[in-house]
CSV table of C-alpha atoms and ligand atoms in Angstrom, one decimal:
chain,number,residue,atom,x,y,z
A,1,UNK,CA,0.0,0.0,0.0
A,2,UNK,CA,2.5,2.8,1.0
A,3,UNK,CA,0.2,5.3,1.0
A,4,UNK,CA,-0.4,5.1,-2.9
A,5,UNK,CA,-4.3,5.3,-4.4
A,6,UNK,CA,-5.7,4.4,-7.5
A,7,UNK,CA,-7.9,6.2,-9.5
A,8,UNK,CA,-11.8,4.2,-8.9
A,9,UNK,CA,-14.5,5.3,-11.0
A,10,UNK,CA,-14.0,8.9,-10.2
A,11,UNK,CA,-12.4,9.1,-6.9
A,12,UNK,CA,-8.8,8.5,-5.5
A,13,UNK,CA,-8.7,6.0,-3.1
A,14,UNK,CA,-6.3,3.9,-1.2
A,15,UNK,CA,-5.0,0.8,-3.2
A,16,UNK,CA,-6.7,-2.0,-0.3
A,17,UNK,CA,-10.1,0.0,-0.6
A,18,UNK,CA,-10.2,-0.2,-4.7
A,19,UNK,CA,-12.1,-3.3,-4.6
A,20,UNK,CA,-14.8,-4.5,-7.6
A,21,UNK,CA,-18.0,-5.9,-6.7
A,22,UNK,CA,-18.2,-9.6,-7.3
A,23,UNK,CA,-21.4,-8.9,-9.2
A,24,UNK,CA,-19.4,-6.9,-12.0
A,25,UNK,CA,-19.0,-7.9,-15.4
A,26,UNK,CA,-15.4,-8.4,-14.9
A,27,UNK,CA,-16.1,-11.3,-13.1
A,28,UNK,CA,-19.2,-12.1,-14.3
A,29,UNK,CA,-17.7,-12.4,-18.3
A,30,UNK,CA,-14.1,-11.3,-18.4
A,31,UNK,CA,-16.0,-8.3,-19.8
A,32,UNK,CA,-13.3,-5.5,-19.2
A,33,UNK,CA,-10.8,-4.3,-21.4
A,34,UNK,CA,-7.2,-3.2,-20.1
A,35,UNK,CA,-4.1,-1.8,-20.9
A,36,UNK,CA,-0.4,-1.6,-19.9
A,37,UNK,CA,2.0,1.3,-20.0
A,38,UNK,CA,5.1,1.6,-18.5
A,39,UNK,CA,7.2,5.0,-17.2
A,40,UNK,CA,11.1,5.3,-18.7
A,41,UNK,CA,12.9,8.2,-16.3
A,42,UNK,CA,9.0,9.0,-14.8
A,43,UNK,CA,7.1,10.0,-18.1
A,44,UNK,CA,5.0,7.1,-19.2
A,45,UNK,CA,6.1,5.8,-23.2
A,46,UNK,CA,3.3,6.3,-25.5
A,47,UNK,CA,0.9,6.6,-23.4
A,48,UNK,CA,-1.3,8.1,-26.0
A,49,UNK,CA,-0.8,5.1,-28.1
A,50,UNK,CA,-1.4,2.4,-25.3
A,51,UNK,CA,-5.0,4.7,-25.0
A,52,UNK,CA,-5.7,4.9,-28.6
A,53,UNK,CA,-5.7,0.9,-28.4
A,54,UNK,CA,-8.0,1.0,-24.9
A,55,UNK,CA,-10.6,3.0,-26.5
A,56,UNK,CA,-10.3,0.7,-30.0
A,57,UNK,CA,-10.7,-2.1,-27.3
A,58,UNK,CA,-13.9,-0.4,-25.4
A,59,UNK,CA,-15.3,0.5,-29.0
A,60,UNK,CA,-15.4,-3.2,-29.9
A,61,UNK,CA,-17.0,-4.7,-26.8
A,62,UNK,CA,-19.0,-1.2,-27.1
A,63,UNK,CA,-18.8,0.1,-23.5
A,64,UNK,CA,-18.9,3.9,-22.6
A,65,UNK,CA,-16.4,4.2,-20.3
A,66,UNK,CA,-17.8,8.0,-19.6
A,67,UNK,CA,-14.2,9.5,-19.9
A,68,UNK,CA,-12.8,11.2,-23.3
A,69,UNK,CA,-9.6,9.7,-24.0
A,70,UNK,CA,-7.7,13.3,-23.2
A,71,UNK,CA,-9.6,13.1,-20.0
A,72,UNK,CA,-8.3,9.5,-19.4
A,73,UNK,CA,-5.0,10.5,-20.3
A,74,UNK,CA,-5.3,13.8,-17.6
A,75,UNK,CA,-6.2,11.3,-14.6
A,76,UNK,CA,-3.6,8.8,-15.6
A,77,UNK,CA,-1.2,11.9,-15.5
A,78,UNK,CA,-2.9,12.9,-11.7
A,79,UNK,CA,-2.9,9.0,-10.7
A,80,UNK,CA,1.0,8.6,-11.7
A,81,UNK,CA,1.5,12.4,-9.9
A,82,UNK,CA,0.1,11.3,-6.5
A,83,UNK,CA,2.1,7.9,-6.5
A,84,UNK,CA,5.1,9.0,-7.8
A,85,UNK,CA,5.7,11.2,-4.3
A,86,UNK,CA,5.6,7.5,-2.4
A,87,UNK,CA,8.9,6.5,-3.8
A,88,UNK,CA,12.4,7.3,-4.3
A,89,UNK,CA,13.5,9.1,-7.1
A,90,UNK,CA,13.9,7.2,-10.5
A,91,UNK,CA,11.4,4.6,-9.7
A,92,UNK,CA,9.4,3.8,-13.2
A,93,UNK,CA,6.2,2.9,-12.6
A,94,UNK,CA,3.6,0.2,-14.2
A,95,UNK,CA,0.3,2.0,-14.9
A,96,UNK,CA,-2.7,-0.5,-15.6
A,97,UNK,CA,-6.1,0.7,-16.8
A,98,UNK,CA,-9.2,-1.5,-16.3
A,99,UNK,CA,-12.8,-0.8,-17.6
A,100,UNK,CA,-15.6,-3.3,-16.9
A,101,UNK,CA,-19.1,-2.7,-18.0
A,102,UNK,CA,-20.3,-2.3,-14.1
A,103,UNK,CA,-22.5,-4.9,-12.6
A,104,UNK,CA,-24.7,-7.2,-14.4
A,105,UNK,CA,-28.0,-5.4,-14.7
A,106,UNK,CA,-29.9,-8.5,-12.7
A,107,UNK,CA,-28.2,-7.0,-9.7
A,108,UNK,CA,-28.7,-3.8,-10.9
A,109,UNK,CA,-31.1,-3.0,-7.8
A,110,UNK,CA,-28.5,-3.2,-5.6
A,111,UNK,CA,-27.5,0.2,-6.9
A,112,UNK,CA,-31.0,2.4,-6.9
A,113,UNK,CA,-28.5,5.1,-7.9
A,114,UNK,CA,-27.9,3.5,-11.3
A,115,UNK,CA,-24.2,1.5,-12.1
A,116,UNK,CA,-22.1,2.9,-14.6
A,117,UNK,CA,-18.9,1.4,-16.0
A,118,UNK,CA,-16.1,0.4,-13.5
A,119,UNK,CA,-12.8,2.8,-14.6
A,120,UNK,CA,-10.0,2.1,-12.4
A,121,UNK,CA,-6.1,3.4,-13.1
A,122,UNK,CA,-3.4,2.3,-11.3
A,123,UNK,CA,0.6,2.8,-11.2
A,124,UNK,CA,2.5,0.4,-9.4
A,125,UNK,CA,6.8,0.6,-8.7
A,126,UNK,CA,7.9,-1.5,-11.8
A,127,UNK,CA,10.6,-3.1,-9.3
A,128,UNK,CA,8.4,-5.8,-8.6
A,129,UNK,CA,7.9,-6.5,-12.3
A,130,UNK,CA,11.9,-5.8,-13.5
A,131,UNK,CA,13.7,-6.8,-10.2
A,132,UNK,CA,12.2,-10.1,-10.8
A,133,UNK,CA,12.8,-10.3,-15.0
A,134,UNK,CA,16.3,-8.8,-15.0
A,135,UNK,CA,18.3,-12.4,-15.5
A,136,UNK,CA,16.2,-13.3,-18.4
A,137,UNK,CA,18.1,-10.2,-20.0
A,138,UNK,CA,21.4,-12.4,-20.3
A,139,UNK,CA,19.8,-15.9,-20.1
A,140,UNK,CA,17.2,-15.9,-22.8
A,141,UNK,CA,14.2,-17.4,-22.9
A,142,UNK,CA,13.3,-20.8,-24.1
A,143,UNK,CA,10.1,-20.8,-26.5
A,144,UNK,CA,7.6,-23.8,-26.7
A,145,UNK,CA,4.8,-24.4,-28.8
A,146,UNK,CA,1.6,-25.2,-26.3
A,147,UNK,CA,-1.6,-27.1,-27.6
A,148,UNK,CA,-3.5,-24.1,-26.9
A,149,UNK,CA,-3.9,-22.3,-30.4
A,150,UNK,CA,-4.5,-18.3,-30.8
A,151,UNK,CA,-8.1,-17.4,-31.4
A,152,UNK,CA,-8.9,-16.3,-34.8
A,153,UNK,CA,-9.9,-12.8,-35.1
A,154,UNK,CA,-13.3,-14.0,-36.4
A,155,UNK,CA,-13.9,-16.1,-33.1
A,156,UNK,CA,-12.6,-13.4,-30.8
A,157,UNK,CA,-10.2,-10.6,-32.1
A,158,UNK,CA,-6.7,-10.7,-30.4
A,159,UNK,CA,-6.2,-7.2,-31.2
A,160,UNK,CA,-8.6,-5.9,-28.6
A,161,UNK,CA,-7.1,-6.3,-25.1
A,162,UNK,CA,-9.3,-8.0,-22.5
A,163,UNK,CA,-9.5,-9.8,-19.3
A,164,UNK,CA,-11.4,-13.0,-21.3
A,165,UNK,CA,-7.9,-14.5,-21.3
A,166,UNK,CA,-8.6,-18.3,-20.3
A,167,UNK,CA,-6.4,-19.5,-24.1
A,168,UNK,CA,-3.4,-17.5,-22.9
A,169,UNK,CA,-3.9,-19.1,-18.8
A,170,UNK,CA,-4.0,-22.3,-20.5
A,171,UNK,CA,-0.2,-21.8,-23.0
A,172,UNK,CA,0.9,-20.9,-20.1
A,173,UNK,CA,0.6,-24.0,-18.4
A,174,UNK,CA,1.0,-26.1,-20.6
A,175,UNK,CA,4.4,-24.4,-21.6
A,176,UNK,CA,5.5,-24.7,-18.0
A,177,UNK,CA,4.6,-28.4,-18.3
A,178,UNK,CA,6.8,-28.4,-21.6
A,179,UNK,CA,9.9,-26.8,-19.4
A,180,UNK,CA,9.7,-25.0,-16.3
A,181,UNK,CA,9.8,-21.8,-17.4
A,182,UNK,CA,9.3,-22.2,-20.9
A,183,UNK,CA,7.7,-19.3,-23.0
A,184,UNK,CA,4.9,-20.4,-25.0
A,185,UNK,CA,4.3,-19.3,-28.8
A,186,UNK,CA,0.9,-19.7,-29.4
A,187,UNK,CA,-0.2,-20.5,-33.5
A,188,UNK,CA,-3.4,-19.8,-35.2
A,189,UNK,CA,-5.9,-22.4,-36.4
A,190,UNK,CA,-4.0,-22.1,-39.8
A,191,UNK,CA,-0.8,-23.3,-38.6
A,192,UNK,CA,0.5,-19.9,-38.5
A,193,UNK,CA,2.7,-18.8,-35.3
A,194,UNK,CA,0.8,-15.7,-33.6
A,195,UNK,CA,1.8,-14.8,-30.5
A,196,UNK,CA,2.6,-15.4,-26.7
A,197,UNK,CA,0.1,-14.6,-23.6
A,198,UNK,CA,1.8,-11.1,-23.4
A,199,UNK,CA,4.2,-10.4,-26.0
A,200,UNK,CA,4.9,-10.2,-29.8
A,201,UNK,CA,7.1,-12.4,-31.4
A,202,UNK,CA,10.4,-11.8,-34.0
A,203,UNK,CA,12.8,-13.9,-36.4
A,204,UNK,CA,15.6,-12.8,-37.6
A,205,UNK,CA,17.0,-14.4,-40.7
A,206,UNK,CA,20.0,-13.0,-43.1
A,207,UNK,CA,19.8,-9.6,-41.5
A,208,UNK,CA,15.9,-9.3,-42.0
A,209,UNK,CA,13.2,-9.2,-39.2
A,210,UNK,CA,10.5,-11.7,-39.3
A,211,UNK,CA,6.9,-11.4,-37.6
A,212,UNK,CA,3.6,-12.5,-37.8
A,213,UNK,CA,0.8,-10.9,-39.8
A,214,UNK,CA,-1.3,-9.0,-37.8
A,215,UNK,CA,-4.3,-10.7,-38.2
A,216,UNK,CA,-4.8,-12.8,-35.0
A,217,UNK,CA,-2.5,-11.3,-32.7
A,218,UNK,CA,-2.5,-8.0,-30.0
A,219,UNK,CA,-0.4,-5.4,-32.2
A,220,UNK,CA,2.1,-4.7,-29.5
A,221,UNK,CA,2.4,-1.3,-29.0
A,222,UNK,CA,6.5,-2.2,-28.4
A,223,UNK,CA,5.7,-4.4,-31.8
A,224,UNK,CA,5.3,-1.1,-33.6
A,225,UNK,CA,8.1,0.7,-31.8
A,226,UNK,CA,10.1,-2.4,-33.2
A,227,UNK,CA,9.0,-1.5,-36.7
A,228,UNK,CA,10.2,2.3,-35.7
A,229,UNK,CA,13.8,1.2,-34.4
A,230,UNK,CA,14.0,-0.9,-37.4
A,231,UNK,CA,13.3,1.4,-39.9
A,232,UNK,CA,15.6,4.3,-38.0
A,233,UNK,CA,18.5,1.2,-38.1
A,234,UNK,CA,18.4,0.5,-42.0
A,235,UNK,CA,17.2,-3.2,-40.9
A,236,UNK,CA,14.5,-4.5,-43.2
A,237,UNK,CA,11.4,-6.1,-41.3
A,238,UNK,CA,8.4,-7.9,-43.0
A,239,UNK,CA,4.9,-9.2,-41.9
A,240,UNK,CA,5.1,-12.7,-43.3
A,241,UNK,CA,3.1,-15.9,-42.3
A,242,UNK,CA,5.3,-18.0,-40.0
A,243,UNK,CA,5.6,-21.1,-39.1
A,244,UNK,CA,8.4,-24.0,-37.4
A,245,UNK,CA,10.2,-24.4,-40.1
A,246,UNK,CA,11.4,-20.5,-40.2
A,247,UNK,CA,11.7,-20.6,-36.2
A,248,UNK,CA,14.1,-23.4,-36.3
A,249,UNK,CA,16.0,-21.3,-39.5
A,250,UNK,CA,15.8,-18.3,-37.7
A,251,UNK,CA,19.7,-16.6,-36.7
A,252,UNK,CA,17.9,-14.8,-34.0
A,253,UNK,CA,14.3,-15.0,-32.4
A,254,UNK,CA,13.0,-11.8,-29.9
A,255,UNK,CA,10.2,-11.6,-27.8
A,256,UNK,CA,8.7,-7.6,-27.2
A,257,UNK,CA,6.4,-6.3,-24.3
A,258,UNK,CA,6.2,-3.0,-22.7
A,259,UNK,CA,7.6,-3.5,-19.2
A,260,UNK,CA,10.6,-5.1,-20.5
A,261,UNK,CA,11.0,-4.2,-23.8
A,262,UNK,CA,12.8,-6.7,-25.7
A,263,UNK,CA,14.1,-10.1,-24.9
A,264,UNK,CA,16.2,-12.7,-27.0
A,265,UNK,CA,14.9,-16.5,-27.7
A,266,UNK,CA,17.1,-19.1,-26.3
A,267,UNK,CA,15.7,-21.7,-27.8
A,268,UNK,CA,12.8,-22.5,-30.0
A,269,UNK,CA,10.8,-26.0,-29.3
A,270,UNK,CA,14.7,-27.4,-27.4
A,271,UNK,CA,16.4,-26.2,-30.0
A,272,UNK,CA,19.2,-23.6,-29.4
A,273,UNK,CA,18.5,-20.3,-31.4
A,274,UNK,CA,21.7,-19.3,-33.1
A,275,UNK,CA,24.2,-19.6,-30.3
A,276,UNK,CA,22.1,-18.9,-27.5
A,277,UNK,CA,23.4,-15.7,-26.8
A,278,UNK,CA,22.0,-12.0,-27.7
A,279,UNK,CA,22.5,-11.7,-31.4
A,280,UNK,CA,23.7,-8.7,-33.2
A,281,UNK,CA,20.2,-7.4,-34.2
A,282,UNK,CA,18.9,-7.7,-30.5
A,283,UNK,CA,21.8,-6.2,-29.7
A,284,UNK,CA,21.3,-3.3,-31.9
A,285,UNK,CA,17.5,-2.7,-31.3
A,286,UNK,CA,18.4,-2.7,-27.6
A,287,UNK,CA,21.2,0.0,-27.9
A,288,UNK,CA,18.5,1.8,-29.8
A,289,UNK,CA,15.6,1.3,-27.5
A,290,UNK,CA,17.4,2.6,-25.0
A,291,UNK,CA,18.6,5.7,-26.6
A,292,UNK,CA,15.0,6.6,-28.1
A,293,UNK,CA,13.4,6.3,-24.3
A,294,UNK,CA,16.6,7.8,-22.5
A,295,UNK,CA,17.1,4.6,-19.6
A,296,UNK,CA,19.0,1.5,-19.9
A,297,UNK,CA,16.1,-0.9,-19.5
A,298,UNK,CA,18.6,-3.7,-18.1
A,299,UNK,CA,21.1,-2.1,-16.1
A,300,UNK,CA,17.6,-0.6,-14.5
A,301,UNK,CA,16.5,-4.2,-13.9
A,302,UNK,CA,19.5,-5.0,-12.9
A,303,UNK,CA,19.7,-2.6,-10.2
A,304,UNK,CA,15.7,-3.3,-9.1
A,305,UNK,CA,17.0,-7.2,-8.7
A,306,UNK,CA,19.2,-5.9,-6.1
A,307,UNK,CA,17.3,-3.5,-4.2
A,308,UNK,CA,13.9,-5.6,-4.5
A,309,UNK,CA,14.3,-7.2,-1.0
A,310,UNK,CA,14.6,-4.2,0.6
A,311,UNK,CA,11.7,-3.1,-0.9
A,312,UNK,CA,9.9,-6.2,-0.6
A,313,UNK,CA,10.6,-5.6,3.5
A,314,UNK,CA,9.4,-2.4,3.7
A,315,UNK,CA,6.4,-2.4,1.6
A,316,UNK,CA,5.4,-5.4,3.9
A,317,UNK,CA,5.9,-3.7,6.8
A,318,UNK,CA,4.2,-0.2,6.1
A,319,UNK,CA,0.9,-2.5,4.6
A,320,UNK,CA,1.0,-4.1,8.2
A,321,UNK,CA,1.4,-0.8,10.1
A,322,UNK,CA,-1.4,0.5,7.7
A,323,UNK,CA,-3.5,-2.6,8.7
A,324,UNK,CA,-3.3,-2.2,12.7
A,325,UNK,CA,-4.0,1.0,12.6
A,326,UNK,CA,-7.4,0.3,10.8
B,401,LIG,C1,-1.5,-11.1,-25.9
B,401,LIG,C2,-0.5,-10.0,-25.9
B,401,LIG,N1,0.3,-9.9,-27.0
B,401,LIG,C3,1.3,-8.9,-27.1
B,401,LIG,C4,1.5,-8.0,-26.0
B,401,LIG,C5,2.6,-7.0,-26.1
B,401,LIG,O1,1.9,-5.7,-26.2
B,401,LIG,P1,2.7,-4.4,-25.8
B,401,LIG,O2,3.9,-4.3,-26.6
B,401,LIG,O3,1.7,-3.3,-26.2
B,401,LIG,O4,2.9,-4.5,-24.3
B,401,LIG,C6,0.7,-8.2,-24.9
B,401,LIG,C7,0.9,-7.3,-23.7
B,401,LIG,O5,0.4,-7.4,-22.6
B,401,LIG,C8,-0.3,-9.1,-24.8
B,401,LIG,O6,-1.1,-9.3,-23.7
């Protein structure tokens, strides 16, 4: 808790107290849609572009959240403001936005002063999320293929982003029954690779960047800074249809999300990906990732590794303190 709040449909209120009612479409359907932006040196990356998708996203499962998106964008701004006092200096934050129908109108007289859509934003220390990533930054990550197949964009459409997310629970576990672990890569109905349960994926094969049409995948918003970095780096990159075969080709293979950026592939289905290390491309999309948003994403989780602990301790501690005293 340590003292920071979160933005709940209209008010600012303690992070303990933001709770849902468990007759809410969230938990009634998974009908919510969500989004993820990170802070690099305290401004948050594309923020704009993370809400452009959210309202895509709220347009499709056609809820009214009652904010404009520049008014969203205003409170995320006064959320991140009021949390950003609870922590040292140079702590990027995580800042989540939910938006759930409200509850299920059977319930509906539970509130005689009418429901309206659940809007909640949140920013959290990324430490928890980085401290505990950073080693994958030198180790890889080893990529499975789990039964679980994507959903075709005719079923449900991948590239809104919602909490009905049972297919990416399930490649989860059945890549950490593959390998503890283990990254799954999930394909489409048509055999085509699409994506994992939180990231975009990349081949790299005689100095060209590989990656799934977007068809039946989320379109990362670190996917189209990808696409940016490339262009700005003279490497050529291309939409194809993707399969094994060009996985187990590939020179290099790259994950992308927003809190960590960019990650190499190990190995692809126990195969080792090149030699295992970082390749050159990687390399060179990192050294400009980190230029265009002004941090070294891994020396930052590198550091957060080290201090998480601490933080761990003391965060513990005030939520206890904060507890007795209620
Ligand atoms: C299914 C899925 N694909 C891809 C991504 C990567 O998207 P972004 O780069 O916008 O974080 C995410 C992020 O959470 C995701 O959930």
């Amino acid at each position: 808790m340590a003292g920071r709040v979160v933005y709940f449909s209209g008010e600012f209120v303690p992070e303990r107290e933001a709770n849902v009612s468990i007759f809410d479409c969230a938990l009634m359907y998974g009908d919510m849609a969500f989004e993820m932006t990170r802070t690099f040196g305290g401004e948050p990356f594309k923020l704009r572009e993370h809400l452009d998708r959210l309202y895509g996203s709220l347009r499709l499962l056609e809820i009214d959240c009652g904010l404009s998106l520049d008014e969203m964008l205003a409170q995320t701004l006064v959320t991140l403001e009021k949390n950003q006092a609870t922590e040292v200096e140079g702590m990027d934050w995580w800042i989540m936005h939910d938006v759930s129908r409200g509850p299920l109108p059977v319930y509906g007289s539970l509130w005689p002063e009418g429901t309206k859509p659940t809007v909640t934003i949140s920013t959290w220390p990324l430490i928890t999320h980085m401290g505990t990533f950073a080693t994958k930054y030198d180790t890889g990550v080893d990529i499975v293929v789990p039964a679980q197949q994507a959903l075709p964009a005719h079923l449900v459409d991948a590239k809104a982003k919602t909490r009905s997310r049972m297919h990416y629970k399930m490649a989860e576990l059945q890549g950490q029954r593959i390998g503890e672990g283990a990254w799954p890569v999930m394909f489409d109905p048509d055999g085509f690779m699409a994506e994992g349960p939180g990231w975009n994926i990349f081949l790299v094969k005689d100095g060209t960047i590989y990656t799934p049409e977007p068809r039946n995948i989320l379109q990362g918003v670190s996917r189209g800074t990808v696409f940016e970095l490339a262009e700005q780096e003279g490497i050529p990159i291309v939409e194809a249809n993707l399969g094994r075969y060009e996985a187990l080709q590939a020179d290099e293979i790259f994950c992308t999300s927003t809190s960590y950026c960019i990650v190499h592939g190990r190995s692809f289905e126990g195969q080792v990906v090149g030699d295992g290390q970082r390749g050159p491309v990687v390399e060179r999309l990192t050294e400009a990732w980190r230029q265009r948003v002004g941090v070294d994403m891994v020396s930052q989780a590198r550091e957060y590794a080290e201090a998480l602990p601490g933080w761990l301790e003391q965060e513990v501690e005030a939520n206890r303190a904060a507890v007795a005293t209620t």
